[in-house]
Short mmCIF file of C-alpha atoms in Angstrom, two decimals:
data_model
loop_
_atom_site.label_atom_id
_atom_site.label_comp_id
_atom_site.label_asym_id
_atom_site.label_seq_id
_atom_site.Cartn_x
_atom_site.Cartn_y
_atom_site.Cartn_z
CA MET A 1 92.22 221.91 101.40
CA SER A 2 90.76 219.29 103.75
CA ARG A 3 87.64 217.60 102.09
CA MET A 4 88.47 219.25 98.81
CA ILE A 5 88.08 216.82 95.84
CA ILE A 6 90.94 216.99 93.24
CA ASP A 7 90.10 216.38 89.53
CA ASN A 8 86.78 214.80 90.55
CA ARG A 9 88.70 211.74 91.81
CA TYR A 10 90.86 212.44 94.82
CA LYS A 11 89.19 213.48 98.19
CA VAL A 12 91.65 215.23 100.49
CA LEU A 13 91.35 214.02 104.02
CA ARG A 14 94.16 215.84 105.74
CA LYS A 15 97.55 217.40 105.55
CA ILE A 16 100.28 214.98 106.55
CA GLY A 17 103.44 216.69 105.52
CA SER A 18 105.05 219.83 103.92
CA GLY A 19 108.48 220.68 102.30
CA ALA A 20 110.21 223.59 100.83
CA THR A 21 108.14 223.52 97.52
CA SER A 22 105.17 221.15 98.18
CA ASN A 23 102.61 219.86 100.49
CA VAL A 24 101.59 216.18 100.92
CA TYR A 25 98.09 215.20 101.96
CA LYS A 26 96.35 211.96 102.75
CA ALA A 27 93.65 211.38 100.21
CA ARG A 28 91.04 208.73 99.19
CA ASP A 29 91.00 207.76 95.44
CA LEU A 30 87.31 207.74 94.89
CA LYS A 31 87.68 205.60 91.85
CA ASN A 32 89.44 202.71 93.57
CA ASN A 33 88.38 203.50 97.03
CA THR A 34 91.95 203.40 98.26
CA ILE A 35 93.90 205.57 100.34
CA ILE A 36 96.76 207.43 98.69
CA ALA A 37 99.28 210.24 99.39
CA LEU A 38 98.76 213.40 97.14
CA LYS A 39 101.79 215.70 96.59
CA ILE A 40 100.85 219.18 95.44
CA LEU A 41 103.15 222.08 94.75
CA SER A 42 102.77 225.05 97.01
CA LYS A 43 100.94 228.10 95.68
CA THR A 44 103.90 230.32 96.26
CA LYS A 45 106.26 227.97 94.36
CA THR A 46 105.40 228.50 90.71
CA SER A 47 108.65 229.38 89.15
CA SER A 48 109.66 227.38 86.12
CA ASP A 49 112.59 225.74 87.84
CA VAL A 50 110.40 224.52 90.79
CA VAL A 51 107.87 223.23 88.40
CA GLN A 52 110.51 221.52 86.25
CA HIS A 53 112.20 219.85 89.51
CA PHE A 54 108.63 218.71 90.63
CA ARG A 55 107.84 217.16 87.12
CA ARG A 56 111.25 215.35 87.17
CA GLU A 57 110.69 214.03 90.54
CA PHE A 58 107.54 212.26 89.34
CA ARG A 59 109.21 211.06 86.15
CA LEU A 60 112.23 209.78 88.02
CA LEU A 61 110.13 207.85 90.58
CA ALA A 62 107.94 206.32 87.86
CA ASP A 63 111.04 204.97 86.30
CA LEU A 64 112.11 203.35 89.72
CA ARG A 65 110.83 200.22 91.37
CA HIS A 66 112.00 199.06 94.68
CA PRO A 67 110.35 197.80 98.03
CA ASN A 68 111.94 200.55 99.93
CA LEU A 69 110.60 203.29 97.74
CA CYS A 70 107.01 204.61 97.27
CA SER A 71 105.35 203.92 94.06
CA VAL A 72 103.81 206.87 92.13
CA TYR A 73 100.77 206.49 89.96
CA ASP A 74 99.17 209.57 88.26
CA PHE A 75 100.32 213.10 87.32
CA GLY A 76 98.04 216.02 86.92
CA ILE A 77 97.41 219.82 86.92
CA LEU A 78 94.97 221.54 89.25
CA LYS A 79 92.63 224.27 87.88
CA ASP A 80 95.05 227.02 89.32
CA GLY A 81 97.94 225.55 87.25
CA ARG A 82 99.81 223.83 90.08
CA SER A 83 101.15 220.16 89.46
CA TYR A 84 100.27 217.19 91.61
CA PHE A 85 101.04 213.59 91.52
CA THR A 86 99.73 210.69 93.60
CA MET A 87 101.75 207.88 95.25
CA ASP A 88 101.66 205.37 97.99
CA TYR A 89 100.37 206.24 101.39
CA ILE A 90 102.73 205.12 104.22
CA GLU A 91 101.31 204.73 107.72
CA GLY A 92 104.12 205.17 110.04
CA ASP A 93 106.59 207.29 111.72
CA ASP A 94 109.90 208.87 110.68
CA ILE A 95 112.84 206.79 111.53
CA PHE A 96 113.87 208.91 114.49
CA THR A 97 110.66 208.49 116.07
CA ALA A 98 110.19 204.90 115.18
CA THR A 99 113.56 203.85 116.66
CA ARG A 100 113.07 205.31 120.04
CA GLY A 101 113.83 202.31 122.45
CA LEU A 102 114.71 199.86 119.62
CA THR A 103 117.52 197.31 120.29
CA TYR A 104 120.48 197.42 118.05
CA GLU A 105 119.58 193.99 116.70
CA LYS A 106 116.25 195.38 115.61
CA LEU A 107 117.83 198.61 114.09
CA TYR A 108 120.25 196.56 111.99
CA PRO A 109 117.48 195.49 109.52
CA LEU A 110 116.30 199.07 108.91
CA ILE A 111 120.08 200.18 108.19
CA VAL A 112 120.30 197.12 105.88
CA GLN A 113 117.09 198.21 104.05
CA LEU A 114 118.30 201.75 103.66
CA CYS A 115 121.58 200.54 102.29
CA ARG A 116 119.70 198.28 99.75
CA VAL A 117 117.75 201.20 98.36
CA LEU A 118 120.78 203.51 98.28
CA GLU A 119 122.72 200.75 96.41
CA TYR A 120 119.75 200.68 94.02
CA ILE A 121 119.43 204.32 93.17
CA HIS A 122 123.09 204.80 92.93
CA SER A 123 123.23 201.87 90.45
CA LYS A 124 121.05 204.06 88.41
CA GLY A 125 123.70 206.77 88.31
CA LEU A 126 121.70 208.87 90.93
CA ILE A 127 122.31 210.54 94.26
CA HIS A 128 119.59 211.17 96.69
CA TYR A 129 121.16 214.36 98.41
CA ASP A 130 118.67 214.61 101.09
CA ILE A 131 118.89 211.50 103.53
CA LYS A 132 117.45 212.68 106.90
CA PRO A 133 114.94 211.42 109.35
CA SER A 134 111.96 213.02 107.79
CA ASN A 135 112.53 211.43 104.56
CA VAL A 136 112.71 207.94 105.84
CA LEU A 137 109.35 206.55 107.09
CA ILE A 138 109.01 203.30 109.05
CA ALA A 139 105.86 201.05 108.35
CA LYS A 140 105.02 197.90 110.11
CA GLY A 141 104.27 194.95 108.11
CA LYS A 142 105.44 191.33 107.10
CA GLU A 143 107.93 190.18 104.57
CA GLN A 144 108.74 186.56 103.73
CA GLY A 145 112.53 185.81 104.07
CA ALA A 146 113.79 189.35 103.48
CA GLU A 147 116.09 189.36 106.53
CA SER A 148 117.23 185.72 106.81
CA LYS A 149 119.00 183.14 104.96
CA LYS A 150 115.95 181.16 105.74
CA PRO A 151 113.52 181.68 102.65
CA SER A 152 110.56 180.14 104.70
CA ALA A 153 110.92 182.61 107.66
CA GLN A 154 107.90 184.85 108.05
CA ARG A 155 107.81 187.38 110.84
CA PRO A 156 106.41 190.93 111.70
CA MET A 157 109.02 193.45 110.63
CA LEU A 158 109.59 197.24 110.15
CA HIS A 159 109.79 198.57 106.65
CA ALA A 160 111.85 201.55 105.67
CA LYS A 161 110.82 203.76 102.91
CA LEU A 162 112.79 206.42 101.50
CA LEU A 163 110.99 209.50 100.36
CA ASP A 164 111.33 212.95 98.69
CA PHE A 165 113.46 212.84 95.62
CA GLY A 166 113.01 216.42 94.83
CA LEU A 167 116.69 217.02 95.24
CA THR A 168 117.82 213.95 93.49
CA GLY A 169 120.40 214.39 90.73
CA GLU A 170 123.04 212.70 88.63
CA GLN A 171 126.75 212.43 89.72
CA LYS A 172 128.47 215.51 88.57
CA THR A 173 130.86 218.30 89.70
CA LYS A 174 129.12 221.08 91.63
CA ASP A 175 130.40 224.79 91.26
CA GLY A 176 129.37 225.59 94.91
CA THR A 177 126.63 228.08 93.84
CA LEU A 178 123.94 225.60 94.76
CA MET A 179 123.98 223.32 97.67
CA ARG A 180 121.54 220.30 97.74
CA GLY A 181 120.41 218.85 100.92
CA THR A 182 119.71 219.79 104.54
CA PHE A 183 122.07 220.81 107.41
CA PRO A 184 123.78 219.04 108.97
CA TYR A 185 123.18 216.23 106.62
CA ILE A 186 125.04 217.53 103.84
CA ALA A 187 128.36 215.93 102.91
CA PRO A 188 131.59 218.25 103.00
CA GLU A 189 132.37 217.72 99.32
CA VAL A 190 128.84 219.00 98.56
CA ILE A 191 129.53 222.04 100.67
CA LYS A 192 132.99 222.68 98.98
CA GLY A 193 131.71 222.37 95.41
CA LEU A 194 133.72 219.43 94.72
CA THR A 195 132.92 216.23 92.69
CA VAL A 196 130.21 214.46 94.25
CA ASP A 197 129.42 210.65 93.92
CA PRO A 198 127.33 208.18 96.07
CA ARG A 199 129.54 208.49 99.10
CA ALA A 200 127.79 211.73 99.76
CA ASP A 201 124.73 209.75 100.56
CA LEU A 202 126.72 207.63 102.79
CA TYR A 203 127.89 210.49 104.58
CA SER A 204 124.30 211.69 105.26
CA LEU A 205 123.45 208.12 106.45
CA GLY A 206 126.24 208.40 108.94
CA VAL A 207 124.68 211.63 110.34
CA LEU A 208 121.28 209.82 110.28
CA LEU A 209 122.62 207.02 112.25
CA TYR A 210 124.56 209.11 114.75
CA LYS A 211 121.37 210.96 115.59
CA ILE A 212 119.33 207.61 115.94
CA CYS A 213 121.91 206.00 118.16
CA THR A 214 122.61 208.90 120.52
CA ARG A 215 119.18 210.70 120.24
CA LYS A 216 121.19 213.97 119.79
CA SER A 217 121.72 216.04 116.73
CA PHE A 218 125.11 215.60 115.08
CA LYS A 219 127.19 218.45 115.87
CA THR A 220 130.50 219.74 114.93
CA GLY A 221 131.17 221.91 117.76
CA THR A 222 129.57 225.08 119.24
CA GLU A 223 128.44 226.98 116.18
CA THR A 224 127.98 230.70 116.79
CA SER A 225 127.22 231.76 113.18
CA PHE A 226 126.28 230.22 109.94
CA ALA A 227 129.74 230.88 108.57
CA THR A 228 131.24 229.04 111.69
CA PHE A 229 128.93 226.18 111.20
CA LEU A 230 129.97 225.70 107.70
CA GLN A 231 133.50 225.77 108.69
CA GLN A 232 133.02 223.19 111.29
CA GLN A 233 130.95 221.09 108.98
CA ARG A 234 133.94 221.17 106.55
CA GLU A 235 136.13 219.90 109.24
CA CYS A 236 133.77 217.14 110.34
CA VAL A 237 135.12 216.93 113.90
CA ALA A 238 132.42 214.81 115.54
CA GLU A 239 132.14 213.73 119.22
CA PRO A 240 132.13 209.80 119.21
CA PRO A 241 128.61 208.34 119.84
CA SER A 242 129.93 206.43 122.81
CA LYS A 243 130.26 209.71 124.67
CA PHE A 244 126.50 209.80 124.98
CA VAL A 245 125.77 206.07 124.90
CA SER A 246 127.56 203.88 127.32
CA ARG A 247 126.56 200.51 125.83
CA MET A 248 126.89 201.10 122.14
CA PRO A 249 128.49 198.35 120.37
CA LYS A 250 132.05 199.30 119.46
CA ARG A 251 131.92 198.14 115.88
CA LEU A 252 128.69 199.97 115.20
CA GLU A 253 130.33 203.18 116.45
CA GLN A 254 133.37 202.57 114.30
CA LEU A 255 131.03 202.02 111.20
CA ILE A 256 129.36 205.30 111.88
CA ILE A 257 132.52 207.34 112.55
CA ARG A 258 133.87 205.85 108.98
CA LEU A 259 130.70 207.15 107.40
CA LEU A 260 131.39 210.56 108.75
CA SER A 261 134.82 210.88 107.53
CA ALA A 262 135.32 214.26 105.68
CA GLU A 263 137.40 212.40 103.06
CA PRO A 264 135.04 210.37 100.88
CA ALA A 265 137.96 208.04 100.14
CA VAL A 266 137.90 206.91 103.79
CA ARG A 267 134.03 206.22 103.76
CA PHE A 268 132.76 202.82 102.31
CA SER A 269 132.66 203.12 98.59
CA ARG A 270 129.24 201.47 98.19
CA ALA A 271 126.24 200.84 100.35
CA ASN A 272 126.49 197.18 99.98
CA GLU A 273 129.79 197.47 101.96
CA VAL A 274 128.02 198.76 104.80
CA ILE A 275 125.63 195.71 104.69
CA GLU A 276 128.78 193.57 104.65
CA LYS A 277 130.26 195.37 107.62
CA ILE A 278 127.12 194.81 109.59
CA ASN A 279 127.08 191.14 108.85
CA LYS A 280 130.44 190.82 110.68
CA PHE A 281 129.08 191.87 113.89
CA SER A 282 125.34 191.15 113.91
CA ARG A 283 123.69 188.25 115.12
CA LYS A 284 121.81 187.87 111.79
CA GLN A 285 123.23 187.61 108.42
CA PHE A 286 121.63 189.79 105.74
CA ASP A 287 121.52 189.20 102.22
CA LEU A 288 122.60 192.07 99.93
CA GLU A 289 119.50 191.58 97.76
CA THR A 290 116.11 189.88 98.46
CA GLU A 291 113.82 188.45 95.79
CA LYS A 292 111.85 191.65 95.91
CA THR A 293 114.77 194.06 95.47
CA ILE A 294 116.13 191.76 92.52
CA GLU A 295 112.71 192.19 91.07
CA GLY A 296 113.01 196.03 91.27
CA TYR A 297 116.10 195.92 89.33
CA LEU A 298 114.82 193.91 86.57
CA LEU A 299 111.34 195.70 86.35
CA SER A 300 112.92 199.16 86.46
CA SER A 301 115.66 198.59 83.84
CA GLN A 302 116.11 201.18 81.15
CA PHE A 303 113.16 201.43 78.57
CA VAL A 304 114.91 200.04 75.39
CA GLY A 305 113.76 198.00 72.56
CA ARG A 306 110.40 199.40 72.10
CA GLU A 307 111.56 202.76 70.55
CA LYS A 308 109.72 202.18 67.37
CA GLU A 309 106.36 201.22 69.23
CA MET A 310 106.60 204.27 71.41
CA GLY A 311 107.39 206.56 68.54
CA LYS A 312 104.33 205.25 66.76
CA LEU A 313 102.10 205.80 69.96
CA GLN A 314 103.49 209.38 70.28
CA SER A 315 102.85 210.11 66.54
CA LEU A 316 99.19 209.01 66.89
CA TYR A 317 98.77 211.01 70.14
CA GLU A 318 100.06 214.13 68.28
CA GLN A 319 97.31 213.34 65.64
CA MET A 320 94.78 212.83 68.25
CA GLN A 321 95.57 216.38 69.47
CA HIS A 322 94.37 217.60 66.19
CA GLY A 323 91.19 215.62 66.22
CA ASN A 324 92.16 212.66 64.28
CA GLY A 325 92.02 209.85 66.91
CA LYS A 326 92.46 206.26 66.35
CA VAL A 327 92.02 202.94 67.98
CA VAL A 328 95.38 201.11 68.51
CA LEU A 329 95.67 197.48 69.19
CA ILE A 330 98.78 196.19 71.01
CA THR A 331 99.38 192.41 70.76
CA GLY A 332 102.26 190.11 71.86
CA GLU A 333 103.08 187.12 74.11
CA ALA A 334 102.75 187.31 77.70
CA GLY A 335 105.93 189.08 79.35
CA ILE A 336 107.01 190.73 76.26
CA GLY A 337 106.47 194.17 77.68
CA LYS A 338 102.99 195.46 76.57
CA SER A 339 102.18 196.76 80.18
CA ARG A 340 105.52 198.50 80.41
CA LEU A 341 105.02 200.17 77.15
CA LEU A 342 101.54 201.43 78.09
CA LYS A 343 102.64 202.54 81.56
CA GLU A 344 105.44 204.50 79.97
CA PHE A 345 103.11 205.90 77.39
CA LYS A 346 100.64 206.86 80.08
CA THR A 347 103.29 208.78 82.05
CA ILE A 348 104.24 210.70 78.90
CA THR A 349 100.68 211.90 78.10
CA GLN A 350 99.90 212.73 81.70
CA MET A 351 102.81 214.94 81.72
CA LYS A 352 101.44 216.61 78.70
CA ARG A 353 98.19 217.59 80.58
CA SER A 354 96.19 214.81 78.96
CA HIS A 355 93.56 212.88 81.09
CA THR A 356 94.00 209.01 80.78
CA PHE A 357 91.29 206.53 81.19
CA ILE A 358 92.07 202.85 81.95
CA GLY A 359 89.88 199.80 81.55
CA TYR A 360 90.70 196.42 82.74
CA VAL A 361 89.64 192.82 81.47
CA HIS A 362 87.89 191.11 84.47
CA LYS A 363 88.08 187.20 84.78
CA ASP A 364 84.31 187.03 85.69
CA LYS A 365 83.19 189.33 83.05
CA THR A 366 83.49 188.13 79.46
CA GLY A 367 81.43 190.46 77.47
CA PRO A 368 82.73 191.54 73.97
CA LEU A 369 83.18 195.14 74.98
CA GLU A 370 83.93 194.61 78.57
CA PRO A 371 87.43 196.20 78.54
CA PHE A 372 85.68 199.64 77.36
CA HIS A 373 83.14 199.44 80.14
CA ASP A 374 85.34 201.18 82.96
CA ILE A 375 86.65 203.58 80.29
CA PHE A 376 83.34 204.85 79.17
CA CYS A 377 82.07 204.97 82.80
CA GLU A 378 84.87 207.28 83.67
CA LEU A 379 84.52 209.26 80.46
CA ILE A 380 80.86 209.84 81.13
CA ASP A 381 81.52 210.81 84.60
CA TYR A 382 84.24 213.12 83.39
CA ILE A 383 81.99 214.92 80.74
CA LYS A 384 79.23 215.25 83.37
CA LYS A 385 81.37 217.12 85.84
CA ARG A 386 82.58 219.42 83.00
CA ALA A 387 79.10 219.91 81.30
CA ASN A 388 79.84 223.69 80.48
CA LEU A 389 83.10 222.89 78.82
CA PHE A 390 81.53 220.32 76.56
CA GLN A 391 78.82 222.68 75.36
CA SER A 392 81.14 224.08 72.80
CA ARG A 393 81.17 222.94 69.23
CA LYS A 394 84.63 221.95 69.30
CA HIS A 395 84.19 219.37 72.14
CA LYS A 396 80.91 218.18 70.76
CA LEU A 397 82.79 217.27 67.51
CA SER A 398 85.43 215.69 69.55
CA LEU A 399 82.78 213.48 71.33
CA ALA A 400 81.12 212.58 68.08
CA VAL A 401 84.42 211.58 66.56
CA LEU A 402 85.23 209.44 69.62
CA PHE A 403 82.14 207.50 69.82
CA LYS A 404 82.13 207.19 66.05
CA MET A 405 85.52 205.21 66.29
CA PHE A 406 83.55 202.48 68.29
#
């Protein structure tokens, strides 16, 4: 797919990752001249369940906002029927690679960041189910006052980004017929089909930290068969990390062992408790939340209070589908939620396979029709590249109606 252009907008540069059901590519957004990541369903994964999970992942991420998550932008359908969506491109390594040779004091901020984002998704009633090295990328950058009580502090730091919400689900009882996750990171209660809550993610975090600190895979013994491995995983008999690392901080080892407990009740009940425990033996004191994470809670709160407006927009959208389009003007004071309403509406229409064109008001351009300039430029380009399609009488009439509205 290298160098292919998707939807006349995204130029595929190279493949950067793959999973059980999808592939991820580095791409250039030709409209904005920015680098993004493009996640596309695999050609062999077209069952309705896989497609629904993929759509659900996009819808879920579109509703979440946190500095340790990737933002998603647009959802679309390829000519062959496969779904795709775009998201932030993260330049960095997985957490196992990125932490090689890292001191414990430099590792603690990454653990804290992971705990903050886990606390966030758990507060939404969600469980990730697939915390593992390849799903945590580490990018270098700067963040002001994030890891210190001193708000003016500014320093280069590592940023953890939690990826791949394809397995994410709500808290519920499993019947054992379907296990979410990757061995050996799956919590024992998930394997047993018991009631699962956020502590399952904390178990996975423990396995992740075990591997990072010892540079060895977490093992429960010498597995000779899959059935034996399952039995050993259920028992969760782990060799202590200090067996492989002579100078490992004792209290960090105790924290990891507690996370690896076979009994959820023995583990920490919340990710924030892990941060509080780290604060007891780290040289730094970490805030449970930063300005950026608090902003995420506020901006990703449940979409309520605009049901009437959204219902009206959806009704007009359905009318537009039948050739009766209208111009809608949304007004209100700054901060009242106009942008949030339109973002939500954009997500809904894109998932219904509609193309969305967006225009912006630029401060240095004050023409009376300036907001429509970008929209019509995109629309004209869209039509040019689909000239054969728009030769039909049906589409000619649609264009006539559209331009008549203006």
